[in-house]
Amino acid sequence: MKFNRSGVIAAAVAMIAALPMASHAADGTITFNGSITAQTCNISGNGSGAADFSVTLPNVSVSALTPVGQPAGRTPFNIMLTGCTPNTGNVHTYFEAGPTTDATTGNLVLNAGGATNVEIGLLNGSDFSPIKVGFADASQNSQSVVISGGTATLPYYAQYVSTGVPTAGAANSSVMYTLAYE
């Protein structure tokens, strides 16, 4: 018996053509709205004149961080903006998620090799409410300030927070930030 390949192919094409075709109709439209802003400001972190800057927290004893959750060493710092164009509006700081952020507490984890069971928490300068670093922008609680006359000052505090029985050592961390213009 000889196999008729062209007959099999023709039968397969006929069967496929006889199958009902899936019907695809649009059920709705999603519209994406956004804005690319020309807003710019000169950034001076803590009076340094630069966007990258350091905040030096005081030396504190292990006992100052007892019991668990106890803060210590609250230290003010500012992000100052000048030369903003346009010269009005609102702005807040978005503290980026990354390897130095604790996704549970919203605090900054310390660099390896230093103190243990300690994190650095950030607070809003106006009311000492905690900022949840690395959380979604709407959930961070980083407060907005008004840009007036092309200037603004975003006030914050940093402090140590114990997460367990602390041990002594260096307490260094860092975080990247983005200014969010509104």
GROMACS .gro file of C-alpha atoms in nm:
model
  182
    1MET     CA    1   0.000   0.000   0.000
    2LYS     CA    2   0.133   0.332  -0.106
    3PHE     CA    3   0.101   0.630   0.133
    4ASN     CA    4  -0.057   0.934  -0.031
    5ARG     CA    5   0.106   1.228   0.144
    6SER     CA    6  -0.070   1.497  -0.060
    7GLY     CA    7  -0.407   1.343   0.024
    8VAL     CA    8  -0.331   1.352   0.398
    9ILE     CA    9  -0.218   1.715   0.375
   10ALA     CA   10  -0.532   1.811   0.184
   11ALA     CA   11  -0.750   1.637   0.443
   12ALA     CA   12  -0.570   1.813   0.730
   13VAL     CA   13  -0.613   2.154   0.566
   14ALA     CA   14  -0.982   2.083   0.510
   15MET     CA   15  -1.029   1.985   0.876
   16ILE     CA   16  -0.852   2.296   1.002
   17ALA     CA   17  -1.058   2.516   0.772
   18ALA     CA   18  -1.376   2.358   0.905
   19LEU     CA   19  -1.289   2.440   1.269
   20PRO     CA   20  -1.462   2.745   1.409
   21MET     CA   21  -1.227   3.039   1.431
   22ALA     CA   22  -1.194   3.212   1.766
   23SER     CA   23  -1.372   3.539   1.775
   24HIS     CA   24  -1.174   3.831   1.918
   25ALA     CA   25  -1.365   4.146   1.986
   26ALA     CA   26  -1.241   4.435   2.197
   27ASP     CA   27  -1.411   4.458   2.533
   28GLY     CA   28  -1.268   4.793   2.631
   29THR     CA   29  -0.986   5.041   2.604
   30ILE     CA   30  -0.713   5.120   2.852
   31THR     CA   31  -0.584   5.473   2.834
   32PHE     CA   32  -0.250   5.558   2.992
   33ASN     CA   33  -0.198   5.915   3.106
   34GLY     CA   34   0.130   6.058   3.221
   35SER     CA   35   0.346   6.360   3.211
   36ILE     CA   36   0.708   6.426   3.137
   37THR     CA   37   0.805   6.733   3.332
   38ALA     CA   38   1.067   6.990   3.254
   39GLN     CA   39   1.078   7.065   3.626
   40THR     CA   40   1.433   7.099   3.745
   41CYS     CA   41   1.593   7.228   4.060
   42ASN     CA   42   1.945   7.260   4.189
   43ILE     CA   43   1.983   7.014   4.477
   44SER     CA   44   2.189   7.081   4.786
   45GLY     CA   45   2.182   6.795   5.032
   46ASN     CA   46   2.228   6.916   5.389
   47GLY     CA   47   2.395   7.235   5.267
   48SER     CA   48   2.665   7.043   5.081
   49GLY     CA   49   2.590   7.201   4.744
   50ALA     CA   50   2.557   6.854   4.591
   51ALA     CA   51   2.284   6.597   4.534
   52ASP     CA   52   2.501   6.324   4.691
   53PHE     CA   53   2.566   6.397   5.058
   54SER     CA   54   2.627   6.237   5.397
   55VAL     CA   55   2.441   6.257   5.726
   56THR     CA   56   2.649   6.181   6.034
   57LEU     CA   57   2.452   6.023   6.315
   58PRO     CA   58   2.592   6.046   6.669
   59ASN     CA   59   2.764   5.763   6.850
   60VAL     CA   60   2.513   5.590   7.077
   61SER     CA   61   2.555   5.309   7.325
   62VAL     CA   62   2.401   4.966   7.282
   63SER     CA   63   2.192   5.034   7.594
   64ALA     CA   64   2.033   5.338   7.424
   65LEU     CA   65   1.877   5.096   7.174
   66THR     CA   66   1.707   4.875   7.433
   67PRO     CA   67   1.428   4.750   7.423
   68VAL     CA   68   1.370   4.625   7.069
   69GLY     CA   69   1.222   4.899   6.852
   70GLN     CA   70   1.384   5.173   7.058
   71PRO     CA   71   1.508   5.467   6.846
   72ALA     CA   72   1.817   5.670   6.932
   73GLY     CA   73   2.039   5.935   6.781
   74ARG     CA   74   1.770   6.133   6.596
   75THR     CA   75   1.957   6.364   6.356
   76PRO     CA   76   1.807   6.633   6.129
   77PHE     CA   77   1.896   6.674   5.762
   78ASN     CA   78   1.752   6.870   5.469
   79ILE     CA   79   1.731   6.846   5.094
   80MET     CA   80   1.734   7.206   4.974
   81LEU     CA   81   1.618   7.304   4.628
   82THR     CA   82   1.697   7.630   4.449
   83GLY     CA   83   1.655   7.761   4.097
   84CYS     CA   84   1.345   7.551   4.036
   85THR     CA   85   1.171   7.602   3.703
   86PRO     CA   86   0.885   7.650   3.706
   87ASN     CA   87   0.923   7.827   4.037
   88THR     CA   88   0.601   7.698   4.195
   89GLY     CA   89   0.438   7.362   4.263
   90ASN     CA   90   0.493   7.083   4.513
   91VAL     CA   91   0.770   6.830   4.553
   92HIS     CA   92   0.842   6.527   4.769
   93THR     CA   93   1.125   6.279   4.791
   94TYR     CA   94   1.084   5.921   4.678
   95PHE     CA   95   1.333   5.696   4.857
   96GLU     CA   96   1.421   5.413   4.620
   97ALA     CA   97   1.401   5.042   4.700
   98GLY     CA   98   1.729   4.856   4.680
   99PRO     CA   99   1.972   4.628   4.859
  100THR     CA  100   1.996   4.865   5.156
  101THR     CA  101   1.622   4.875   5.228
  102ASP     CA  102   1.427   4.641   5.453
  103ALA     CA  103   1.106   4.560   5.265
  104THR     CA  104   0.928   4.476   5.592
  105THR     CA  105   1.022   4.768   5.818
  106GLY     CA  106   1.083   5.037   5.556
  107ASN     CA  107   1.414   5.119   5.725
  108LEU     CA  108   1.769   5.110   5.592
  109VAL     CA  109   1.975   4.802   5.669
  110LEU     CA  110   2.334   4.852   5.780
  111ASN     CA  111   2.636   4.757   5.573
  112ALA     CA  112   2.774   4.412   5.655
  113GLY     CA  113   3.051   4.383   5.909
  114GLY     CA  114   2.922   4.646   6.152
  115ALA     CA  115   2.662   4.668   6.425
  116THR     CA  116   2.387   4.407   6.416
  117ASN     CA  117   2.014   4.421   6.494
  118VAL     CA  118   2.009   4.792   6.414
  119GLU     CA  119   1.859   4.977   6.117
  120ILE     CA  120   1.838   5.344   6.023
  121GLY     CA  121   1.487   5.487   6.007
  122LEU     CA  122   1.390   5.805   5.822
  123LEU     CA  123   1.127   6.047   5.950
  124ASN     CA  124   0.946   6.347   5.806
  125GLY     CA  125   1.087   6.663   5.960
  126SER     CA  126   0.753   6.833   6.014
  127ASP     CA  127   0.593   6.572   6.241
  128PHE     CA  128   0.844   6.288   6.295
  129SER     CA  129   0.617   6.042   6.113
  130PRO     CA  130   0.809   5.742   5.976
  131ILE     CA  131   0.892   5.713   5.608
  132LYS     CA  132   0.865   5.362   5.464
  133VAL     CA  133   1.177   5.362   5.247
  134GLY     CA  134   1.149   5.143   4.939
  135PHE     CA  135   0.770   5.114   4.956
  136ALA     CA  136   0.551   5.230   4.667
  137ASP     CA  137   0.545   5.609   4.634
  138ALA     CA  138   0.189   5.640   4.764
  139SER     CA  139   0.273   5.424   5.068
  140GLN     CA  140   0.603   5.583   5.170
  141ASN     CA  141   0.457   5.876   5.364
  142SER     CA  142   0.724   6.116   5.237
  143GLN     CA  143   0.554   6.453   5.281
  144SER     CA  144   0.529   6.712   5.005
  145VAL     CA  145   0.648   7.068   5.042
  146VAL     CA  146   0.562   7.378   4.841
  147ILE     CA  147   0.809   7.522   4.593
  148SER     CA  148   0.784   7.898   4.638
  149GLY     CA  149   0.992   8.152   4.450
  150GLY     CA  150   1.192   7.867   4.299
  151THR     CA  151   1.308   7.726   4.634
  152ALA     CA  152   1.201   7.454   4.875
  153THR     CA  153   1.343   7.273   5.175
  154LEU     CA  154   1.251   6.911   5.241
  155PRO     CA  155   1.319   6.844   5.612
  156TYR     CA  156   1.392   6.495   5.744
  157TYR     CA  157   1.542   6.308   6.037
  158ALA     CA  158   1.745   5.988   6.051
  159GLN     CA  159   1.770   5.771   6.360
  160TYR     CA  160   1.892   5.431   6.471
  161VAL     CA  161   1.619   5.174   6.540
  162SER     CA  162   1.687   4.842   6.714
  163THR     CA  163   1.543   4.529   6.557
  164GLY     CA  164   1.677   4.289   6.818
  165VAL     CA  165   1.948   4.285   7.082
  166PRO     CA  166   2.202   4.523   6.924
  167THR     CA  167   2.574   4.467   6.903
  168ALA     CA  168   2.837   4.740   6.871
  169GLY     CA  169   3.000   4.829   6.541
  170ALA     CA  170   2.986   5.067   6.247
  171ALA     CA  171   2.633   5.174   6.153
  172ASN     CA  172   2.656   5.282   5.789
  173SER     CA  173   2.398   5.263   5.511
  174SER     CA  174   2.282   5.460   5.207
  175VAL     CA  175   1.974   5.514   4.995
  176MET     CA  176   1.909   5.652   4.649
  177TYR     CA  177   1.637   5.913   4.612
  178THR     CA  178   1.434   6.082   4.342
  179LEU     CA  179   1.252   6.414   4.360
  180ALA     CA  180   0.888   6.377   4.260
  181TYR     CA  181   0.739   6.701   4.129
  182GLU     CA  182   0.364   6.745   4.159
   0.00000   0.00000   0.00000
